[in-house]
């Protein structure tokens, strides 16, 4: 099969790395890809958000299957467009990807179908939002409605902080049009876990749980990032909690979307908080999480291509998906200053040495004029290790990560020990 993966970060490197192991995949392409992905797939110079360009390329080059990994092209309807062109494509259609693209939509869905989540109200007028914050008191959470790269959420400790956030979103348009609607919700407490699940719209198969580390600095301090590292499985996610999540959250969400005429085919990301009242949904994403994907796919034994096809064909109930009985850890190596200001273009050394002990996924790299690897993003690399125990996996990931250097390299030193 000729397969195209859309995207170009660490998540897409992990997906391509796994698909390259499939005997079914004879030609693998990635658009736009990156310097690390180029080891396992041929990179194609089409932007991930260029829906027409991507469909044209896939058709002209006779792709048999397309895997759309990032949120933006999903929300833009890339899967719908591929289907219209007769190309099987993995990922939700736009009418289901809205689960991530609109928090107002996802909160309403959860309310209607009694899926546990924080209590909330949606606002389009600033004065009403401010009055609600005043009435509820703090702590309280203020979120922009649309996609904001994980940065449109303020967990406010005081009423003033919450009001300031609402003003910035709704009056100052800090997040552009995404902030014209805000969701204000109850502040939940408890450890956070991610569960990624494969689904064909009827059957849902959760992958091993994982735990992202979203803050930039050790001790869960500093600004929110796309994710600085992850482990799998997190010790807090017990079999009893997993059972409750399946009954109260995973299957009900899939059934709700189908009942609404928006069947969800692809990977559904459940961002969960294990509160004293039980597991509740913090957020849904319509795709693999990054960096969670890198550690979870490292634990997958089954051919990923078989799973992607079963999701598209609606036959997931017939597939036996197997996982290594191990644990995993990914440590992200970022450019100093990420997620705010950072420089790019620094040479990277130590990749070969690190690659002997762990799998190094490239998130933001490019090749320099002499074929050397250069930093090319906020998150640069994801060093991923698996081992029989979580402690061993964490130690192995850090041992490998310490071989790598580039100017202003920043990594957290407490991945797996922060919660
Ligand atoms: P989101 O983009 O919705 O995942 O929010 C980003 C982060 O903000 C989450 O990972 C949580 O750590 C935090 N957060 C979001 N909603 C809540 C909430 N209702 N209560 C407590 N923390 C929250
Ligand atoms: N790691 C969080 C996300 O992918 O949204």
Short mmCIF file of C-alpha atoms and ligand atoms in Angstrom, two decimals:
data_model
loop_
_atom_site.label_atom_id
_atom_site.label_comp_id
_atom_site.label_asym_id
_atom_site.label_seq_id
_atom_site.Cartn_x
_atom_site.Cartn_y
_atom_site.Cartn_z
CA UNK A 1 0.00 0.00 0.00
CA UNK A 2 1.04 3.60 -0.65
CA UNK A 3 0.34 5.54 2.53
CA UNK A 4 0.50 9.28 3.25
CA UNK A 5 0.74 10.67 6.80
CA UNK A 6 -0.20 14.33 7.18
CA UNK A 7 1.79 16.38 9.71
CA UNK A 8 5.39 17.03 10.66
CA UNK A 9 6.07 16.77 14.41
CA UNK A 10 7.13 14.16 16.95
CA UNK A 11 3.70 12.56 16.81
CA UNK A 12 3.96 12.09 13.06
CA UNK A 13 7.49 10.72 13.41
CA UNK A 14 6.18 8.08 15.83
CA UNK A 15 3.27 7.24 13.51
CA UNK A 16 5.58 6.92 10.49
CA UNK A 17 8.12 4.88 12.50
CA UNK A 18 5.36 2.43 13.43
CA UNK A 19 3.78 2.30 9.95
CA UNK A 20 7.20 1.69 8.40
CA UNK A 21 7.28 -1.61 10.35
CA UNK A 22 4.09 -2.81 8.65
CA UNK A 23 4.58 -5.41 5.89
CA UNK A 24 1.51 -3.92 4.20
CA UNK A 25 3.05 -0.50 3.75
CA UNK A 26 5.26 -0.58 0.67
CA UNK A 27 5.63 3.18 0.18
CA UNK A 28 5.35 5.71 2.99
CA UNK A 29 5.09 9.48 2.56
CA UNK A 30 4.74 12.31 5.06
CA UNK A 31 3.65 15.89 4.36
CA UNK A 32 5.39 18.06 5.32
CA UNK A 33 7.45 15.72 7.57
CA UNK A 34 10.77 16.77 9.10
CA UNK A 35 14.44 15.77 9.04
CA UNK A 36 13.91 12.78 11.35
CA UNK A 37 10.80 11.55 9.57
CA UNK A 38 12.88 11.50 6.37
CA UNK A 39 14.60 8.36 7.74
CA UNK A 40 11.39 6.34 7.58
CA UNK A 41 9.22 8.12 5.01
CA UNK A 42 9.61 10.32 1.96
CA UNK A 43 8.80 13.89 2.90
CA UNK A 44 6.42 15.81 0.66
CA UNK A 45 6.43 19.59 0.50
CA UNK A 46 2.74 20.27 1.08
CA UNK A 47 1.55 22.21 4.15
CA UNK A 48 -0.55 20.18 6.59
CA UNK A 49 -3.37 22.73 6.40
CA UNK A 50 -3.46 22.86 2.58
CA UNK A 51 -6.53 20.66 2.08
CA UNK A 52 -6.82 21.10 -1.70
CA UNK A 53 -3.09 20.72 -2.22
CA UNK A 54 -2.99 17.56 -0.09
CA UNK A 55 -5.91 15.93 -1.91
CA UNK A 56 -4.40 16.80 -5.28
CA UNK A 57 -1.03 15.33 -4.27
CA UNK A 58 -2.62 12.17 -2.85
CA UNK A 59 -4.69 11.68 -6.01
CA UNK A 60 -1.88 12.46 -8.44
CA UNK A 61 0.42 10.05 -6.64
CA UNK A 62 -2.19 7.30 -6.27
CA UNK A 63 -2.19 7.03 -2.47
CA UNK A 64 -4.14 4.02 -1.17
CA UNK A 65 -4.61 5.46 2.31
CA UNK A 66 -4.13 8.78 4.13
CA UNK A 67 -3.65 9.24 7.88
CA UNK A 68 -4.46 12.81 9.00
CA UNK A 69 -2.73 13.37 12.36
CA UNK A 70 -2.98 17.07 13.40
CA UNK A 71 -6.06 18.95 14.61
CA UNK A 72 -6.11 21.82 12.11
CA UNK A 73 -6.52 19.81 8.89
CA UNK A 74 -9.12 17.61 10.62
CA UNK A 75 -11.15 20.67 11.62
CA UNK A 76 -10.76 21.99 8.07
CA UNK A 77 -12.35 18.83 6.67
CA UNK A 78 -9.34 17.11 5.13
CA UNK A 79 -10.81 13.65 5.77
CA UNK A 80 -14.10 14.68 4.13
CA UNK A 81 -12.15 15.99 1.13
CA UNK A 82 -10.10 12.78 0.80
CA UNK A 83 -13.27 10.69 0.98
CA UNK A 84 -14.89 12.85 -1.69
CA UNK A 85 -11.86 12.11 -3.88
CA UNK A 86 -12.30 8.39 -3.24
CA UNK A 87 -9.23 8.01 -0.99
CA UNK A 88 -9.70 6.14 2.31
CA UNK A 89 -8.61 8.46 5.12
CA UNK A 90 -8.10 7.91 8.85
CA UNK A 91 -9.38 10.61 11.19
CA UNK A 92 -12.71 12.22 12.05
CA UNK A 93 -14.68 14.21 9.52
CA UNK A 94 -15.06 17.93 10.25
CA UNK A 95 -18.47 17.42 11.86
CA UNK A 96 -16.88 15.09 14.47
CA UNK A 97 -13.53 16.90 14.76
CA UNK A 98 -15.58 19.79 16.16
CA UNK A 99 -15.34 17.89 19.44
CA UNK A 100 -11.87 19.42 19.74
CA UNK A 101 -12.38 22.53 17.63
CA UNK A 102 -15.20 23.87 19.84
CA UNK A 103 -15.17 23.56 23.61
CA UNK A 104 -18.72 24.96 23.67
CA UNK A 105 -19.83 22.04 21.48
CA UNK A 106 -18.05 19.41 23.56
CA UNK A 107 -19.34 20.80 26.86
CA UNK A 108 -22.91 20.80 25.53
CA UNK A 109 -22.55 17.23 24.30
CA UNK A 110 -21.32 16.08 27.72
CA UNK A 111 -24.17 17.85 29.47
CA UNK A 112 -26.80 16.35 27.14
CA UNK A 113 -25.45 12.80 27.52
CA UNK A 114 -24.52 13.00 31.23
CA UNK A 115 -20.80 12.48 30.68
CA UNK A 116 -18.95 13.64 33.82
CA UNK A 117 -17.12 16.97 33.40
CA UNK A 118 -16.72 20.31 35.20
CA UNK A 119 -19.86 22.48 35.53
CA UNK A 120 -19.73 25.41 33.12
CA UNK A 121 -21.39 28.27 31.28
CA UNK A 122 -20.68 29.66 27.81
CA UNK A 123 -20.49 33.42 27.17
CA UNK A 124 -20.35 35.70 24.15
CA UNK A 125 -20.72 38.96 26.14
CA UNK A 126 -17.96 40.22 28.38
CA UNK A 127 -20.13 41.88 31.04
CA UNK A 128 -22.11 38.67 31.55
CA UNK A 129 -18.88 36.67 31.82
CA UNK A 130 -17.50 39.09 34.42
CA UNK A 131 -20.71 38.94 36.45
CA UNK A 132 -20.63 35.14 36.39
CA UNK A 133 -17.01 35.06 37.58
CA UNK A 134 -17.92 37.47 40.40
CA UNK A 135 -20.86 35.27 41.43
CA UNK A 136 -18.94 31.97 41.28
CA UNK A 137 -15.74 33.13 42.97
CA UNK A 138 -12.28 31.57 42.57
CA UNK A 139 -10.56 29.29 41.77
CA UNK A 140 -12.23 29.20 38.37
CA UNK A 141 -11.20 28.27 34.83
CA UNK A 142 -11.58 30.53 31.75
CA UNK A 143 -11.17 29.02 28.26
CA UNK A 144 -11.44 30.33 24.73
CA UNK A 145 -13.88 28.35 22.62
CA UNK A 146 -11.73 27.59 19.57
CA UNK A 147 -8.33 26.04 18.84
CA UNK A 148 -5.52 27.92 20.61
CA UNK A 149 -2.61 25.45 20.63
CA UNK A 150 -3.34 24.50 24.24
CA UNK A 151 -2.70 28.07 25.38
CA UNK A 152 -6.24 29.44 25.59
CA UNK A 153 -6.90 28.17 29.12
CA UNK A 154 -6.41 30.13 32.34
CA UNK A 155 -6.79 28.35 35.67
CA UNK A 156 -7.36 31.45 37.79
CA UNK A 157 -6.60 31.43 41.51
CA UNK A 158 -8.39 34.76 42.11
CA UNK A 159 -11.47 36.54 40.76
CA UNK A 160 -9.28 39.37 39.44
CA UNK A 161 -7.09 36.97 37.50
CA UNK A 162 -10.16 35.32 35.97
CA UNK A 163 -11.68 38.67 34.98
CA UNK A 164 -8.38 39.78 33.46
CA UNK A 165 -8.28 36.55 31.39
CA UNK A 166 -11.87 37.06 30.18
CA UNK A 167 -11.07 40.66 29.19
CA UNK A 168 -7.98 39.60 27.25
CA UNK A 169 -9.90 36.91 25.40
CA UNK A 170 -13.15 38.75 24.72
CA UNK A 171 -12.24 42.45 24.53
CA UNK A 172 -8.53 42.50 23.59
CA UNK A 173 -8.92 39.49 21.22
CA UNK A 174 -5.66 37.95 22.39
CA UNK A 175 -6.64 34.71 20.64
CA UNK A 176 -8.37 36.35 17.66
CA UNK A 177 -11.79 35.04 16.73
CA UNK A 178 -11.26 31.95 18.95
CA UNK A 179 -11.95 34.19 21.97
CA UNK A 180 -15.29 35.64 20.90
CA UNK A 181 -16.92 32.79 22.81
CA UNK A 182 -15.51 31.74 26.19
CA UNK A 183 -16.31 28.81 28.44
CA UNK A 184 -16.06 29.44 32.17
CA UNK A 185 -15.97 26.36 34.32
CA UNK A 186 -15.61 24.92 37.77
CA UNK A 187 -12.02 24.20 38.84
CA UNK A 188 -11.49 20.47 39.32
CA UNK A 189 -8.68 18.87 41.32
CA UNK A 190 -6.80 15.59 41.06
CA UNK A 191 -4.16 13.94 38.89
CA UNK A 192 -4.56 14.29 35.13
CA UNK A 193 -4.23 11.37 32.74
CA UNK A 194 -4.62 10.99 29.00
CA UNK A 195 -6.37 8.06 27.41
CA UNK A 196 -6.08 7.80 23.63
CA UNK A 197 -8.60 5.46 22.04
CA UNK A 198 -9.01 3.97 18.58
CA UNK A 199 -12.58 4.04 17.36
CA UNK A 200 -14.52 3.21 14.22
CA UNK A 201 -17.57 5.13 15.44
CA UNK A 202 -19.14 2.16 17.26
CA UNK A 203 -16.37 0.21 18.97
CA UNK A 204 -13.86 2.04 21.15
CA UNK A 205 -10.51 0.50 22.12
CA UNK A 206 -8.57 2.47 24.73
CA UNK A 207 -4.78 2.42 24.46
CA UNK A 208 -2.64 2.23 27.62
CA UNK A 209 -3.15 5.40 29.66
CA UNK A 210 -0.44 8.05 29.67
CA UNK A 211 0.39 11.24 31.50
CA UNK A 212 1.59 14.42 29.86
CA UNK A 213 3.67 17.07 31.67
CA UNK A 214 2.32 20.31 30.25
CA UNK A 215 4.16 22.97 32.24
CA UNK A 216 7.52 24.18 30.97
CA UNK A 217 9.53 23.75 34.20
CA UNK A 218 10.18 21.18 36.91
CA UNK A 219 7.65 20.91 39.70
CA UNK A 220 4.84 21.68 37.21
CA UNK A 221 5.70 25.35 37.17
CA UNK A 222 5.87 27.87 34.36
CA UNK A 223 3.73 28.36 31.28
CA UNK A 224 1.65 25.63 29.63
CA UNK A 225 3.33 24.01 26.63
CA UNK A 226 2.28 21.41 24.08
CA UNK A 227 3.83 18.86 26.50
CA UNK A 228 7.36 18.43 27.91
CA UNK A 229 7.29 14.68 28.42
CA UNK A 230 5.02 11.75 29.19
CA UNK A 231 4.91 8.36 30.83
CA UNK A 232 2.75 5.30 30.30
CA UNK A 233 1.00 3.91 32.20
CA UNK A 234 0.56 6.40 35.07
CA UNK A 235 0.27 4.56 38.43
CA UNK A 236 -2.88 6.53 39.38
CA UNK A 237 -4.90 4.96 36.56
CA UNK A 238 -6.01 1.76 38.27
CA UNK A 239 -8.03 -1.05 36.61
CA UNK A 240 -11.09 0.10 38.59
CA UNK A 241 -10.77 3.66 37.26
CA UNK A 242 -10.24 2.27 33.76
CA UNK A 243 -13.49 0.29 34.08
CA UNK A 244 -15.40 3.37 35.24
CA UNK A 245 -13.96 5.48 32.41
CA UNK A 246 -15.05 2.91 29.83
CA UNK A 247 -18.60 2.79 31.25
CA UNK A 248 -19.10 6.44 32.13
CA UNK A 249 -16.99 8.29 29.57
CA UNK A 250 -15.47 6.42 26.59
CA UNK A 251 -18.38 4.39 25.25
CA UNK A 252 -20.96 7.08 26.12
CA UNK A 253 -18.96 9.68 24.16
CA UNK A 254 -18.74 7.47 21.06
CA UNK A 255 -22.45 6.61 21.33
CA UNK A 256 -23.37 10.29 21.82
CA UNK A 257 -21.50 11.38 18.71
CA UNK A 258 -23.14 8.64 16.66
CA UNK A 259 -26.56 9.60 18.02
CA UNK A 260 -25.91 13.21 16.97
CA UNK A 261 -25.20 12.12 13.39
CA UNK A 262 -21.47 12.79 13.83
CA UNK A 263 -19.89 9.33 14.00
CA UNK A 264 -16.26 9.66 15.09
CA UNK A 265 -13.69 7.55 13.26
CA UNK A 266 -10.05 7.97 14.27
CA UNK A 267 -8.22 8.50 17.54
CA UNK A 268 -10.17 10.17 20.31
CA UNK A 269 -8.08 11.82 23.03
CA UNK A 270 -9.67 11.84 26.48
CA UNK A 271 -8.01 14.36 28.79
CA UNK A 272 -9.20 13.20 32.21
CA UNK A 273 -8.96 14.44 35.76
CA UNK A 274 -9.22 11.81 38.50
CA UNK A 275 -11.20 13.94 40.94
CA UNK A 276 -12.36 12.92 44.42
CA UNK A 277 -15.83 12.40 42.81
CA UNK A 278 -14.46 10.08 40.12
CA UNK A 279 -12.95 10.54 36.66
CA UNK A 280 -14.14 13.58 34.71
CA UNK A 281 -13.37 14.93 31.23
CA UNK A 282 -11.11 18.00 31.09
CA UNK A 283 -10.96 18.07 27.32
CA UNK A 284 -11.41 16.03 24.19
CA UNK A 285 -9.02 16.12 21.26
CA UNK A 286 -9.81 14.64 17.88
CA UNK A 287 -6.37 13.07 17.35
CA UNK A 288 -3.33 11.44 18.92
CA UNK A 289 -1.79 13.61 21.66
CA UNK A 290 1.78 14.76 21.33
CA UNK A 291 4.03 13.69 23.13
CA UNK A 292 1.70 10.95 24.48
CA UNK A 293 1.52 9.31 21.04
CA UNK A 294 5.25 8.70 21.02
CA UNK A 295 5.32 6.71 24.22
CA UNK A 296 2.04 4.86 23.62
CA UNK A 297 2.90 3.76 20.08
CA UNK A 298 6.25 2.52 21.41
CA UNK A 299 4.24 0.03 23.47
CA UNK A 300 2.06 -1.20 20.57
CA UNK A 301 2.65 -4.74 19.30
CA UNK A 302 -0.10 -4.98 16.66
CA UNK A 303 0.45 -3.68 13.10
CA UNK A 304 -0.72 -0.04 13.19
CA UNK A 305 -1.84 -0.23 9.55
CA UNK A 306 -4.29 -3.03 10.43
CA UNK A 307 -5.76 -0.84 13.17
CA UNK A 308 -6.09 2.28 11.00
CA UNK A 309 -7.83 0.27 8.30
CA UNK A 310 -10.20 -1.37 10.79
CA UNK A 311 -11.21 2.07 12.07
CA UNK A 312 -11.97 3.33 8.56
CA UNK A 313 -13.77 0.11 7.54
CA UNK A 314 -15.83 -0.18 10.74
CA UNK A 315 -14.37 -3.55 11.75
CA UNK A 316 -12.53 -2.63 14.94
CA UNK A 317 -14.61 -5.14 16.95
CA UNK A 318 -12.91 -7.97 15.06
CA UNK A 319 -9.33 -6.90 15.74
CA UNK A 320 -7.27 -8.09 18.70
CA UNK A 321 -4.98 -5.18 19.60
CA UNK A 322 -1.94 -6.17 21.66
CA UNK A 323 0.42 -4.09 23.79
CA UNK A 324 3.82 -4.82 25.26
CA UNK A 325 3.60 -5.61 28.94
CA UNK A 326 6.04 -2.77 29.64
CA UNK A 327 6.16 0.89 30.63
CA UNK A 328 7.47 3.84 28.68
CA UNK A 329 8.79 7.35 29.11
CA UNK A 330 9.40 10.20 26.68
CA UNK A 331 11.50 13.23 27.58
CA UNK A 332 11.10 16.27 25.31
CA UNK A 333 14.20 18.28 24.45
CA UNK A 334 13.06 21.83 23.76
CA UNK A 335 14.60 25.11 22.65
CA UNK A 336 15.35 27.35 25.65
CA UNK A 337 12.57 29.92 26.00
CA UNK A 338 9.82 27.63 24.59
CA UNK A 339 6.82 28.15 24.65
CA UNK A 340 7.50 31.90 24.49
CA UNK A 341 10.50 33.24 22.55
CA UNK A 342 13.22 30.91 21.33
CA UNK A 343 15.89 30.71 18.64
CA UNK A 344 16.13 28.08 15.90
CA UNK A 345 18.92 26.81 13.67
CA UNK A 346 21.39 25.46 16.28
CA UNK A 347 23.37 22.30 15.43
CA UNK A 348 22.39 19.15 17.35
CA UNK A 349 25.00 16.63 18.51
CA UNK A 350 24.84 13.21 20.16
CA UNK A 351 21.85 11.85 18.22
CA UNK A 352 23.61 8.66 17.18
CA UNK A 353 24.76 7.83 20.69
CA UNK A 354 21.30 8.55 22.14
CA UNK A 355 19.69 6.42 19.44
CA UNK A 356 21.55 3.33 20.63
CA UNK A 357 19.73 3.35 23.97
CA UNK A 358 16.35 4.85 23.07
CA UNK A 359 14.20 5.90 20.14
CA UNK A 360 14.67 9.55 19.28
CA UNK A 361 11.65 11.07 17.56
CA UNK A 362 12.17 14.39 15.80
CA UNK A 363 9.63 17.12 16.53
CA UNK A 364 11.30 20.23 15.12
CA UNK A 365 14.50 19.58 13.18
CA UNK A 366 15.83 20.31 9.71
CA UNK A 367 18.98 19.47 7.80
CA UNK A 368 21.68 22.12 7.47
CA UNK A 369 23.80 22.76 4.34
CA UNK A 370 26.31 20.03 5.30
CA UNK A 371 23.69 17.45 6.16
CA UNK A 372 23.86 18.21 9.89
CA UNK A 373 20.73 18.31 12.07
CA UNK A 374 19.59 21.76 13.20
CA UNK A 375 16.95 22.78 15.72
CA UNK A 376 13.82 24.01 13.95
CA UNK A 377 11.05 24.44 16.52
CA UNK A 378 10.09 24.87 20.16
CA UNK A 379 9.95 21.16 20.81
CA UNK A 380 12.97 19.67 19.05
CA UNK A 381 13.26 15.98 19.96
CA UNK A 382 11.42 13.32 21.97
CA UNK A 383 13.67 10.71 23.56
CA UNK A 384 11.55 7.62 24.18
CA UNK A 385 12.40 4.44 26.07
CA UNK A 386 10.45 1.37 27.13
CA UNK A 387 11.40 -1.11 29.88
CA UNK A 388 9.82 -3.71 32.16
CA UNK A 389 9.14 -1.09 34.87
CA UNK A 390 8.33 2.60 34.77
CA UNK A 391 11.39 3.53 36.84
CA UNK A 392 13.65 1.72 34.39
CA UNK A 393 11.97 3.38 31.42
CA UNK A 394 12.40 6.84 32.98
CA UNK A 395 16.07 6.15 33.75
CA UNK A 396 16.69 4.84 30.23
CA UNK A 397 15.06 7.87 28.57
CA UNK A 398 17.15 10.28 30.66
CA UNK A 399 20.36 8.31 30.12
CA UNK A 400 19.84 8.56 26.37
CA UNK A 401 18.70 12.21 26.48
CA UNK A 402 21.91 13.25 28.25
CA UNK A 403 23.95 12.31 25.18
CA UNK A 404 22.23 15.03 23.14
CA UNK A 405 23.20 18.67 23.17
CA UNK A 406 22.43 21.91 21.36
CA UNK A 407 22.63 25.53 22.40
CA UNK A 408 20.00 26.56 25.00
CA UNK A 409 18.65 22.98 25.27
CA UNK A 410 15.89 22.77 27.88
CA UNK A 411 14.37 19.62 29.31
CA UNK A 412 12.45 18.89 32.47
CA UNK A 413 14.32 16.62 34.85
CA UNK A 414 11.25 15.30 36.68
CA UNK A 415 9.22 13.50 33.99
CA UNK A 416 7.49 10.61 35.75
CA UNK A 417 8.09 12.06 39.20
CA UNK A 418 6.02 15.26 39.06
CA UNK A 419 2.56 14.08 40.16
P1 LIG B 1 -7.38 22.17 28.18
O1 LIG B 1 -6.76 22.90 27.03
O2 LIG B 1 -8.85 22.29 28.27
O3 LIG B 1 -6.86 20.78 28.29
O4 LIG B 1 -6.76 22.83 29.50
C1 LIG B 1 -5.37 22.92 29.71
C2 LIG B 1 -5.07 22.55 31.14
O5 LIG B 1 -5.76 23.42 32.03
C3 LIG B 1 -5.53 21.17 31.52
O6 LIG B 1 -4.59 20.20 31.17
C4 LIG B 1 -5.70 21.30 33.03
O7 LIG B 1 -4.45 21.17 33.67
C5 LIG B 1 -6.18 22.70 33.18
N1 LIG B 1 -7.64 22.72 33.29
C6 LIG B 1 -8.52 22.84 32.27
N2 LIG B 1 -9.79 22.80 32.72
C7 LIG B 1 -9.71 22.65 34.07
C8 LIG B 1 -10.70 22.57 35.11
N3 LIG B 1 -12.00 22.66 34.87
N4 LIG B 1 -10.24 22.44 36.37
C9 LIG B 1 -8.91 22.39 36.64
N5 LIG B 1 -7.95 22.48 35.70
C10 LIG B 1 -8.34 22.61 34.42
N1 LIG B 2 -0.15 16.67 24.80
C1 LIG B 2 -1.37 17.36 24.69
C2 LIG B 2 -1.97 17.37 23.37
O1 LIG B 2 -1.52 16.76 22.42
O2 LIG B 2 -2.97 18.05 23.21
#
